[in-house]
């Protein structure tokens, strides 16, 4: 058959776009292409996560490099006719930057993509993750070829050491050192584990790597296996990631078929197998010693280290456990060299890091950026700033046990040390942006609630300490805070850190400590003035109707689910605080040009109470006086 | 399938790379067929087909093939524009 392909449509089928209907879009595209007789010239490729998840379902048109987002099946007919038949790209499906009118057609012009540097995600959106030949076409498996044909295991360890690669799973431990320790153990067999537990709420970096480029992880694991002298690898993926598991399974089968896994890889005498282990566990299962217990079939509780897994791990044998993103860096480092890699990033943090950028930010999605980029560049350039012109308040990095970093530190570089110095951490790469409407007490409470639920309970400090932290935070947010609470929280948090055995307890106080460090006055406002400055804590806010603005339109009365609003047409309406459930629906329905509903806290409430009583009297008089006269 | 050697792998890479040339973006030139309504009426579709056959026959993978709208000279359609790196664009008509 003659090859007539002139356009390829790279349709994202990562989990987000998949849920948004990417496969319906693909079916519709195929149908319309057939209809216009373009089936052979224009092909559709289902790719892994593109990263710009906030725009999904989406696609990139190659070779023109045009980006289309928020696709709906009803747009497809027009799109196929206009762009793929007549060559007129469709403006209305292109990306329009917030608060601008003109679309940006080319993916390379969209700021979200501009400042990114793709090493781990080098193949995202370019290959079909279910086709091994796509990966090979992009120099896939050349690194393992190089390793097996020209390097000793020690050379490989040294190359990784020299590259400065540090673990992307949280702690940032130098990967080469870990491999070195394992390679020096005399005991065998040895094991290699890829950690794709990814229990952080809202994080999906590792899932995306598996979904968009599973072979890069397989190749990284095989190289690691060779370096430490292991022939057995496990990849531990959570069951909630069905698409990642499916693609990994397909990739393993294809690699076996090509002789890139199994016995005598690439005709050499090196053997390596990979098995998938599904975990459906708690957050703590991602901790390396718990994870090992889980694979062994034991209760996934952490244990004291040392001995470290590299010395005594799975079934008591030397075991290297690395994060998925760490491993996906390995083939590139081998192919392009340690020197190339160590030129990227900062003095102590080399290469790139993937973050999931979410929260109060215009461009949400998955990004890969060079270490050392500033938080400001990520939030304002890649992320496109805060929606609705709200003020930036803080960015929370490092997952549930990371810390909140305030606006003053927006210009600090993102690397392991700087984040730690700021009271946060790299973690696995969650990044949640918060605006002025976020209450830091509420945030701290939210994360402690999570880690408290997830504490395995083995260490008293973590189990009971997080209970106590949660109790005090809840009290403060309920308006029952007492003098000395902040000091108590600080002291308790420090001791939970010191007395816990694993990273969960050692880091869970971070959200409390960092918010106290940077936003102490907000804690004080809750405790001393019973005021929530961000108007979030329910017990500290009340809704009132401004009598000077209310026109008596009845809209709020009709909407209120608890019938808490009294009043008649053309008479000022009043909210009965006893009945009000503080759902805020009245505020939403009150017409914007009236805006009579007030959400207030602290002293303002007292003022409003007096005013409302006054009005009530007047209204009462108005209603009742005529009857008297 | 028999076990691969490193040379086999490189051969697969070279073959697969041809499949992926649209995604690599290394072009030394560009052929644009103008496909406005006027162009299509004047037979631009046939031009596209003929060009694609020719591209395939000659294994041209370093020239980007694209279509675009009307070039504004409807009476001269069908038309194509050829842009080769380092040379001024050339418009061919009818
Ligand atoms: C509570 C807790 C949860 C963790 N969850 C993960 C996880 O989901 N994925 C991960 O790679 N590492 C996780 N880690 C870190 C692992 O213990 C381990 O350090 C990491 O997998 C080592 O790989 P790396 O050196 O490549 O970073 C977690 C640690 C703790 C304390």
XYZ file of C-alpha atoms and ligand atoms in Angstrom:
754
model
C 0.000 0.000 0.000
C 1.251 3.409 -0.860
C 2.269 5.491 2.135
C 0.380 8.724 1.841
C 0.367 9.863 5.426
C 0.688 13.631 5.637
C -0.866 14.488 9.011
C -0.780 12.749 12.352
C -3.265 13.576 15.086
C -1.730 12.943 18.475
C -4.735 12.541 20.720
C -3.981 12.471 24.439
C -5.417 9.413 26.173
C -3.945 9.940 29.618
C -6.320 9.296 32.491
C -7.701 12.855 32.552
C -8.460 13.035 28.829
C -9.634 9.432 28.871
C -12.227 10.369 31.494
C -13.106 13.429 29.427
C -14.000 11.239 26.437
C -10.763 11.006 24.434
C -11.768 7.682 22.914
C -15.119 9.088 21.748
C -13.139 11.880 20.080
C -10.903 9.300 18.421
C -13.916 7.325 17.125
C -15.504 10.484 15.784
C -12.253 11.564 14.110
C -11.901 8.194 12.406
C -15.492 8.320 11.227
C -15.171 11.828 9.795
C -11.790 11.144 8.186
C -13.342 8.185 6.430
C -16.256 10.345 5.328
C -13.950 12.926 3.752
C -11.742 10.225 2.199
C -8.758 11.278 4.276
C -8.269 8.020 6.138
C -4.928 7.256 4.555
C -3.507 10.750 4.634
C -4.450 11.575 8.180
C -3.805 9.097 10.970
C -4.897 9.158 14.571
C -2.444 8.192 17.321
C -3.520 7.574 20.921
C -0.728 8.966 23.095
C 0.020 9.123 26.805
C -0.565 12.193 28.923
C 0.262 15.439 27.128
C 0.420 17.279 30.451
C -1.894 20.198 29.787
C -4.682 18.367 31.581
C -6.757 21.483 32.228
C -7.383 21.683 28.456
C -8.430 18.075 27.890
C -9.613 16.294 25.860
C -6.905 17.597 23.569
C -4.732 16.819 20.571
C -1.675 18.048 18.740
C -1.677 18.123 14.936
C 1.641 17.156 13.370
C 3.659 18.233 11.485
C 2.011 21.664 11.830
C 2.292 21.529 15.643
C -1.146 22.945 16.215
C -2.731 22.455 19.619
C -6.482 21.908 20.053
C -8.122 21.660 23.464
C -11.498 21.174 25.130
C -12.591 19.028 22.205
C -16.151 17.831 21.893
C -17.440 15.254 19.442
C -19.720 17.863 17.880
C -16.673 19.927 16.789
C -15.021 17.099 14.912
C -16.910 17.263 11.619
C -16.098 20.932 11.177
C -12.490 20.403 12.280
C -11.850 17.599 9.819
C -13.360 19.511 6.922
C -11.712 22.841 7.678
C -8.275 21.871 8.853
C -7.484 18.436 7.511
C -9.226 18.805 4.157
C -8.983 22.519 3.436
C -5.931 23.325 5.507
C -7.549 26.049 7.555
C -6.805 25.531 11.236
C -9.865 26.110 13.411
C -9.321 29.070 15.717
C -12.133 28.417 18.089
C -10.624 25.122 19.259
C -7.202 26.601 19.927
C -5.844 27.657 23.282
C -6.615 31.214 24.325
C -4.486 32.508 27.202
C -6.539 33.747 30.170
C -7.888 37.259 29.698
C -6.784 37.426 26.067
C -8.720 37.263 22.852
C -6.347 35.887 20.233
C -5.622 32.149 20.279
C -2.119 30.688 20.198
C -2.133 28.094 17.411
C 1.290 26.497 17.887
C 2.027 24.313 20.862
C 5.508 25.789 20.923
C 4.069 29.269 21.554
C 1.919 28.261 24.515
C 3.649 29.469 27.705
C 2.638 26.313 29.572
C 5.033 24.322 27.369
C 7.703 26.944 26.778
C 9.700 26.780 29.996
C 9.549 23.027 30.289
C 12.500 20.749 29.681
C 11.592 17.195 28.823
C 13.961 14.410 29.816
C 11.758 11.897 31.579
C 8.744 12.869 29.504
C 10.802 13.121 26.299
C 8.414 10.823 24.453
C 5.123 12.013 25.855
C 2.616 12.723 23.182
C 5.067 11.691 20.466
C 4.886 7.929 20.719
C 2.117 5.432 20.956
C 2.832 3.884 24.368
C 1.432 0.564 23.231
C 3.940 0.233 20.358
C 7.476 -0.782 21.202
C 8.691 0.262 17.748
C 7.672 3.860 18.461
C 9.913 3.794 21.520
C 12.743 2.168 19.583
C 12.418 4.754 16.807
C 13.216 7.406 19.396
C 16.475 5.655 20.350
C 14.744 3.435 22.883
C 16.735 0.458 24.186
C 19.954 1.915 22.784
C 21.077 2.700 26.335
C 20.752 -0.924 27.428
C 22.555 -1.917 24.205
C 25.400 0.408 25.135
C 25.487 -0.934 28.688
C 25.502 -4.583 27.666
C 28.032 -4.167 24.880
C 30.525 -1.798 26.405
C 30.120 -1.272 30.151
C 30.830 -3.250 33.317
C 28.286 -3.057 36.111
C 30.742 -0.845 38.004
C 30.972 1.548 35.037
C 27.203 1.899 35.127
C 27.163 2.630 38.862
C 29.951 5.181 38.392
C 28.167 6.873 35.528
C 25.007 7.288 37.609
C 27.073 8.500 40.585
C 28.781 11.038 38.370
C 25.495 12.271 36.923
C 24.372 13.397 40.376
C 20.945 11.788 39.916
C 18.970 11.790 43.171
C 15.827 9.816 43.965
C 12.583 11.393 42.806
C 10.426 9.467 45.294
C 10.811 11.957 48.093
C 14.004 11.767 50.046
C 16.407 12.670 47.239
C 18.956 10.008 48.085
C 21.774 9.749 45.510
C 20.777 6.912 43.194
C 24.350 5.901 42.357
C 25.189 5.465 46.044
C 22.188 3.235 46.581
C 23.191 1.088 43.595
C 26.779 0.990 44.794
C 25.797 -0.366 48.207
C 23.605 -3.044 46.639
C 26.237 -3.999 44.077
C 28.789 -4.568 46.826
C 26.602 -7.047 48.729
C 27.758 -10.615 48.388
C 24.394 -12.162 49.153
C 22.184 -13.228 46.274
C 19.691 -13.150 44.706
C 19.250 -9.404 44.584
C 16.080 -7.583 43.699
C 15.098 -4.357 42.035
C 11.788 -2.620 42.758
C 10.228 0.284 40.892
C 8.002 2.248 43.226
C 4.802 3.441 41.558
C 2.628 3.497 44.644
C 2.127 7.249 44.377
C -0.213 7.706 47.318
C -0.108 11.517 47.470
C -3.574 12.891 46.865
C -3.644 14.862 43.633
C -0.267 13.638 42.378
C -0.021 11.691 39.128
C 3.524 12.105 37.874
C 4.480 8.454 38.077
C 1.182 7.280 36.664
C 1.772 9.522 33.685
C 5.243 8.165 33.058
C 3.863 4.625 32.947
C 0.960 5.682 30.769
C 2.926 7.686 28.252
C 6.244 5.859 28.090
C 6.295 2.498 29.880
C 9.358 1.242 28.005
C 11.528 3.976 29.484
C 10.854 2.492 32.930
C 11.507 -1.048 31.712
C 14.798 0.033 30.168
C 15.785 1.950 33.321
C 14.987 -1.071 35.473
C 16.978 -3.398 33.246
C 20.015 -1.119 33.417
C 19.661 -0.899 37.209
C 19.361 -4.687 37.398
C 22.561 -5.097 35.423
C 24.379 -2.555 37.592
C 23.530 -4.204 40.903
C 23.576 -7.795 39.699
C 19.877 -8.546 39.874
C 17.826 -10.619 37.469
C 14.437 -9.985 39.060
C 12.548 -6.725 39.004
C 9.173 -5.850 40.426
C 7.077 -2.882 39.591
C 4.705 -1.968 42.381
C 1.711 -0.065 41.013
C -1.461 0.830 42.809
C -4.587 -0.950 41.605
C -6.326 2.396 41.151
C -4.131 2.911 38.068
C -5.727 0.451 35.623
C -4.548 2.223 32.475
C -0.951 2.417 33.696
C -1.054 -1.272 34.598
C -2.524 -2.206 31.234
C 0.121 -0.269 29.295
C 2.900 -1.643 31.472
C 1.644 -5.159 30.883
C 1.583 -4.644 27.112
C 5.051 -3.097 27.225
C 6.505 -6.010 29.214
C 5.019 -8.520 26.774
C 6.413 -6.667 23.783
C 9.837 -6.325 25.377
C 9.851 -10.066 26.066
C 8.849 -10.788 22.508
C 11.738 -8.661 21.228
C 14.186 -10.330 23.583
C 14.684 -7.102 25.513
C 13.489 -8.793 28.686
C 13.944 -12.408 29.674
C 16.901 -14.651 29.024
C 19.996 -13.558 27.077
C 18.945 -9.997 26.477
C 20.211 -8.699 23.110
C 22.126 -11.912 22.624
C 24.297 -11.412 25.719
C 24.312 -13.579 28.819
C 22.375 -11.066 30.896
C 18.900 -12.134 32.056
C 16.255 -9.893 33.544
C 12.542 -10.382 34.263
C 9.946 -7.875 35.434
C 6.773 -8.695 37.338
C 3.959 -6.296 38.103
C 2.703 -6.245 41.692
C -0.526 -4.422 42.330
C -0.887 -2.646 45.627
C -4.194 -1.416 46.880
C -2.761 -0.091 50.002
C -2.633 2.918 52.153
C -0.331 5.909 51.762
C 2.288 4.252 53.962
C 2.671 1.389 51.433
C 4.798 3.754 49.359
C 7.406 3.836 52.123
C 10.117 1.449 51.021
C 10.171 -0.961 53.948
C 6.346 -1.147 54.050
C 6.291 -1.726 50.320
C 8.718 -4.612 50.703
C 6.503 -6.078 53.432
C 3.529 -5.702 51.132
C 5.225 -7.596 48.269
C 6.192 -10.317 50.745
C 2.543 -10.659 51.673
C 2.998 -9.241 55.151
C 1.292 -6.322 56.857
C 2.599 -3.183 55.160
C 4.165 -1.518 58.168
C 7.524 0.199 58.061
C 10.459 -1.110 60.008
C 13.507 0.454 61.566
C 16.452 1.152 59.235
C 19.336 0.202 59.110
C 19.675 -2.320 57.726
C 18.690 -0.480 54.572
C 16.878 -2.389 51.830
C 20.034 -2.203 49.712
C 21.610 -4.424 52.366
C 18.620 -6.429 53.537
C 15.406 -5.981 51.623
C 12.916 -8.229 49.915
C 12.979 -11.700 51.558
C 16.081 -10.554 53.393
C 18.051 -10.072 50.145
C 19.803 -6.910 48.912
C 17.149 -4.797 47.179
C 17.270 -1.501 45.358
C 14.016 0.360 45.463
C 13.707 3.378 43.203
C 10.942 5.653 42.180
C 9.548 5.324 38.636
C 10.663 8.810 37.623
C 14.179 8.136 38.932
C 14.385 5.020 36.760
C 13.013 6.744 33.660
C 15.961 9.178 33.851
C 18.479 6.350 33.667
C 18.394 5.452 29.934
C 18.867 9.107 28.973
C 21.794 9.529 31.342
C 23.472 6.446 29.890
C 22.816 7.494 26.283
C 23.777 11.138 26.606
C 26.324 10.825 29.368
C 26.638 11.875 32.994
C 28.294 15.158 32.029
C 25.390 16.224 29.888
C 22.948 15.441 32.690
C 24.908 17.107 35.447
C 25.004 20.324 33.451
C 21.268 20.658 33.964
C 19.996 21.919 37.297
C 21.753 23.321 40.346
C 24.885 22.481 42.304
C 23.225 19.764 44.377
C 20.101 18.931 42.379
C 20.687 17.746 38.842
C 18.341 17.222 35.936
C 14.636 17.917 35.905
C 11.620 17.226 38.087
C 8.038 16.491 37.164
C 5.361 18.318 39.124
C 1.614 18.113 39.084
C 0.552 21.714 39.152
C -2.928 22.090 40.613
C -5.081 24.327 42.786
C -5.812 28.000 42.209
C -3.851 28.316 39.008
C -4.877 29.062 35.440
C -2.986 26.264 33.705
C -3.286 23.025 35.595
C -1.405 19.966 34.482
C 1.760 17.991 34.538
C 5.050 19.783 33.958
C 8.693 18.807 33.758
C 11.092 21.623 34.592
C 14.830 21.933 35.146
C 15.864 21.952 38.800
C 16.642 25.489 39.899
C 13.741 27.120 38.104
C 12.013 29.529 40.492
C 8.576 29.041 41.993
C 7.594 32.329 40.384
C 8.396 31.052 36.899
C 6.323 27.952 37.540
C 3.339 29.785 39.017
C 3.249 32.838 36.759
C 4.790 31.726 33.470
C 4.008 28.033 33.111
C 0.951 28.171 35.334
C -0.316 31.437 33.861
C -0.955 32.986 37.287
C -3.945 32.928 39.596
C -7.476 32.934 38.172
C -9.860 35.864 38.631
C -7.054 38.261 39.523
C -6.884 36.883 43.050
C -3.750 37.296 45.095
C -1.243 34.468 45.429
C -0.980 33.275 49.007
C 1.200 30.165 49.122
C 2.260 27.101 47.239
C 2.267 23.753 48.953
C 4.948 21.397 47.682
C 5.866 17.874 48.647
C 2.469 16.244 49.025
C 0.438 15.946 52.221
C 3.498 16.225 54.413
C 5.101 19.090 52.583
C 4.991 22.694 53.658
C 3.389 25.920 52.482
C 5.754 28.407 50.899
C 4.620 32.058 51.002
C 4.828 34.846 48.420
C 8.058 36.249 49.899
C 9.860 33.118 48.759
C 8.486 32.962 45.215
C 11.909 33.749 43.822
C 13.657 30.847 45.490
C 14.873 28.116 43.193
C 13.228 24.711 43.194
C 15.766 22.180 44.391
C 16.027 19.680 47.240
C 17.902 21.994 49.605
C 15.993 25.241 49.003
C 12.629 23.609 49.512
C 13.799 22.024 52.731
C 15.209 25.300 53.970
C 11.819 26.881 53.331
C 10.210 24.297 55.620
C 8.837 22.163 52.812
C 10.268 19.417 50.652
C 10.492 18.123 47.114
C 8.446 15.061 47.983
C 7.274 13.287 44.912
C 6.296 16.492 43.139
C 2.851 17.662 44.138
C 2.413 21.418 43.812
C -0.794 22.997 45.048
C -1.256 26.715 44.499
C -3.368 28.639 47.025
C -4.910 32.067 46.634
C -6.074 34.672 49.153
C -9.306 32.754 49.757
C -7.403 29.878 51.354
C -7.247 29.647 55.145
C -3.938 28.259 56.386
C -5.460 26.751 59.527
C -7.950 24.931 57.355
C -5.147 23.742 55.050
C -3.058 22.441 57.936
C -6.134 20.699 59.329
C -6.868 19.113 55.948
C -3.391 17.617 55.564
C -3.164 16.443 59.168
C -6.554 14.810 58.728
C -5.081 12.899 55.782
C -1.839 11.817 57.442
C -3.708 11.011 60.661
C -5.988 8.675 58.698
C -3.013 7.140 56.929
C -0.735 6.667 59.933
C -0.189 2.939 60.298
C -0.291 3.296 64.064
C 2.957 1.568 64.837
C 4.670 4.599 66.389
C 2.854 6.313 69.242
C 4.314 9.680 68.262
C 2.822 9.503 64.773
C -0.483 7.901 65.754
C -1.336 9.863 68.904
C 0.697 12.905 67.966
C -1.295 13.424 64.784
C -4.528 12.894 66.759
C -3.524 15.659 69.129
C -2.425 17.998 66.334
C -5.737 17.459 64.593
C -7.706 18.085 67.759
C -6.038 21.420 68.441
C -6.326 22.550 64.817
C -10.000 21.626 64.785
C -10.547 23.598 67.956
C -8.829 26.650 66.520
C -10.824 26.480 63.318
C -14.046 26.102 65.342
C -13.321 29.323 67.187
C -12.406 27.569 70.419
C -8.693 28.261 70.262
C -6.928 29.207 73.469
C -3.873 31.201 74.385
C -0.833 28.977 74.105
C -2.251 26.764 71.339
C 0.327 27.910 68.801
C 3.207 27.191 71.160
C 1.705 23.812 71.993
C 1.302 22.924 68.299
C 4.902 23.874 67.590
C 6.280 21.848 70.448
C 4.156 18.816 69.676
C 4.994 18.977 65.971
C 8.710 19.010 66.710
C 8.450 15.963 68.929
C 6.364 13.991 66.405
C 9.132 14.709 63.896
C 11.868 13.522 66.212
C 10.207 10.443 67.646
C 8.738 8.760 64.558
C 10.427 5.913 62.798
C 9.484 6.433 59.168
C 9.150 9.375 56.850
C 5.401 9.600 57.397
C 5.684 10.682 61.039
C 8.921 12.548 60.431
C 7.337 14.827 57.871
C 3.636 15.022 58.703
C 4.062 18.073 60.970
C 5.433 20.139 58.041
C 2.096 21.693 57.046
C 1.537 22.843 60.650
C 5.045 24.125 61.220
C 5.321 25.935 57.897
C 1.962 27.681 58.221
C 2.812 28.778 61.765
C 6.183 29.984 60.536
C 4.815 32.120 57.719
C 1.240 32.912 58.756
C 1.306 33.104 62.539
C -0.924 36.182 62.560
C -3.657 34.128 60.940
C -3.539 31.600 63.756
C -3.668 34.487 66.238
C -6.706 35.972 64.481
C -8.554 32.664 64.854
C -7.568 32.260 68.486
C -7.761 35.796 69.866
C -10.358 37.519 67.676
C -12.347 34.468 66.574
C -11.754 35.734 63.076
C -10.933 33.731 59.941
C -9.289 36.293 57.631
C -9.805 34.152 54.526
C -13.490 33.621 55.415
C -13.265 29.850 55.278
C -13.728 28.377 58.773
C -17.476 27.867 59.044
C -17.825 28.445 62.744
C -16.191 31.824 62.419
C -18.191 33.234 59.554
C -21.759 34.372 59.155
C -23.818 35.563 56.247
C -25.725 38.825 56.500
C -27.817 40.917 54.182
C -26.735 44.503 53.818
C -29.918 46.468 54.499
C -28.634 49.401 52.466
C -28.366 47.262 49.365
C -31.148 44.667 49.557
C -34.011 45.467 47.155
C -36.266 42.708 48.425
C -36.297 40.590 45.239
C -37.012 37.289 47.045
C -34.320 35.414 45.033
C -32.287 34.409 48.074
C -35.396 33.444 50.005
C -36.449 31.071 47.243
C -32.966 29.541 47.030
C -32.167 29.032 50.720
C -32.303 25.271 51.408
C -32.925 25.712 55.133
C -35.561 28.444 54.839
C -33.382 30.675 56.959
C -34.213 33.929 55.175
C -37.246 35.973 56.151
C -38.812 38.816 54.225
C -41.349 39.842 51.651
C -41.252 41.358 48.202
C -39.759 44.872 48.314
C -38.963 44.533 52.014
C -35.421 44.044 53.291
C -34.641 40.351 53.774
C -33.033 39.050 56.944
C -31.055 35.840 57.584
C -31.947 33.884 60.703
C -28.514 32.839 62.005
C -30.014 29.953 63.992
C -31.282 28.303 60.845
C -28.488 29.304 58.419
C -26.306 26.361 57.331
C -23.698 28.693 55.772
C -23.893 27.065 52.372
C -23.409 30.414 50.652
C -26.019 29.817 47.931
C -27.741 33.128 48.728
C -24.507 34.907 47.889
C -24.393 33.235 44.513
C -27.952 34.083 43.489
C -27.980 37.675 44.693
C -27.639 39.660 41.404
C -24.078 40.988 40.971
C -25.162 44.605 40.658
C -26.962 44.355 44.003
C -24.447 42.186 45.892
C -26.300 42.581 49.158
C -25.109 39.365 50.821
C -22.096 39.789 53.062
C -19.854 37.037 54.340
C -18.163 38.315 57.462
C -16.049 37.229 60.406
C -14.781 38.483 63.771
C -15.690 42.000 64.897
C -17.704 42.670 61.744
C -20.232 40.121 62.959
C -20.929 42.083 66.149
C -21.426 45.292 64.195
C -23.768 43.550 61.815
C -25.791 41.961 64.605
C -26.546 45.396 66.027
C -27.417 46.851 62.674
C -29.717 43.958 61.817
C -31.555 44.232 65.117
C -32.160 47.862 64.392
C -33.506 47.101 60.930
C -35.666 44.273 62.226
C -37.318 46.711 64.590
C -37.970 49.201 61.824
C -39.301 46.527 59.480
C -41.482 45.206 62.268
C -42.838 48.645 62.856
C -43.476 49.200 59.166
C -45.413 45.970 59.006
C -47.358 46.390 62.171
C -47.885 50.078 62.623
C -50.502 50.533 59.910
C -52.631 47.948 61.687
C -52.533 50.072 64.794
C -53.507 53.329 63.195
C 10.162 -13.886 16.841
C 13.894 -14.582 17.138
C 15.979 -12.801 19.747
C 17.268 -9.407 18.710
C 20.883 -8.453 18.533
C 22.064 -4.888 18.878
C 22.354 -4.564 15.102
C 18.781 -5.791 14.657
C 17.673 -3.199 17.159
C 19.353 -0.415 15.210
C 17.733 -1.611 12.039
C 14.317 -1.599 13.687
C 15.050 1.885 14.909
C 15.909 3.138 11.435
C 12.821 1.531 9.913
C 10.494 2.756 12.637
C 11.933 6.213 12.450
C 10.629 6.540 8.903
C 7.158 5.856 10.270
C 7.595 8.660 12.764
C 9.065 11.299 10.471
C 6.008 13.523 10.769
C 6.626 13.760 14.506
C 10.306 14.653 14.425
C 9.948 17.987 12.711
C 13.216 17.987 10.735
C 12.330 19.532 7.429
C 14.330 21.347 4.831
C 11.271 22.597 3.037
C 7.554 22.758 2.769
C 4.969 22.219 0.038
C 1.640 23.941 0.590
C -1.396 23.115 -1.513
C -3.981 25.890 -1.419
C -7.282 24.282 -0.676
C -9.852 27.030 -0.539
C -13.268 26.239 -2.008
C -11.940 27.687 -5.285
C -8.884 25.433 -5.137
C -10.916 22.305 -4.457
C -13.297 23.170 -7.294
C -10.323 23.583 -9.610
C -8.965 20.156 -8.691
C -6.704 20.714 -5.684
C -7.683 17.298 -4.272
C -6.171 15.599 -7.329
C -3.029 17.675 -6.892
C -2.787 16.510 -3.281
C -3.151 12.895 -4.325
C -0.600 13.178 -7.098
C 1.893 14.914 -4.822
C 1.474 12.389 -2.021
C 2.062 9.529 -4.482
C 5.160 11.271 -5.719
C 6.417 11.901 -2.144
C 5.966 8.242 -1.400
C 7.698 7.092 -4.582
C 10.700 9.291 -3.918
C 10.688 8.627 -0.153
C 10.711 12.323 0.582
C 10.578 12.632 4.357
C 12.367 15.890 4.826
C 9.787 18.039 3.085
C 6.709 18.999 5.065
C 3.490 18.566 3.175
C 0.612 20.734 4.234
C -2.516 22.364 2.955
C -3.801 25.839 3.565
C -6.587 28.177 2.578
C -7.140 30.211 -0.530
C -4.084 32.180 -1.688
C -6.256 35.027 -2.949
C -5.795 34.444 -6.661
C -8.808 32.234 -7.237
C -8.723 32.385 -11.015
C -5.262 30.851 -11.048
C -6.175 27.834 -8.871
C -5.149 25.138 -8.276
C -1.946 26.505 -6.798
C 0.868 25.302 -4.626
C 3.582 27.168 -2.739
C 7.009 25.633 -2.342
C 9.319 26.892 0.379
C 12.827 25.482 0.522
C 15.104 26.539 3.344
C 17.428 29.314 2.259
C 15.395 30.210 -0.838
C 12.467 32.531 -1.462
C 9.022 30.868 -1.536
C 7.758 30.037 -5.008
C 4.100 29.996 -6.007
C 3.086 27.584 -8.773
C -0.276 28.012 -10.480
C -2.707 25.876 -12.465
C 4.774 7.711 53.881
C 5.675 7.568 52.710
C 5.140 7.376 51.452
C 5.967 7.231 50.347
N 5.397 7.059 49.134
C 6.195 6.926 48.047
C 5.626 6.757 46.762
O 4.410 6.762 46.597
N 6.460 6.606 45.697
C 7.823 6.617 45.846
O 8.525 6.454 44.867
N 8.387 6.788 47.049
C 7.609 6.934 48.148
N 8.200 7.100 49.378
C 9.671 7.100 49.454
C 10.209 5.672 49.519
O 10.282 5.267 50.860
C 11.625 5.569 48.919
O 12.421 6.537 49.523
C 11.686 5.759 47.415
O 10.808 4.910 46.741
C 13.104 5.493 46.942
O 13.241 5.772 45.567
P 14.157 6.958 45.029
O 15.475 6.862 45.729
O 14.266 6.711 43.580
O 13.469 8.225 45.368
C 7.377 7.259 50.507
C 7.918 7.464 51.778
C 7.089 7.619 52.867
C 7.704 7.840 54.201
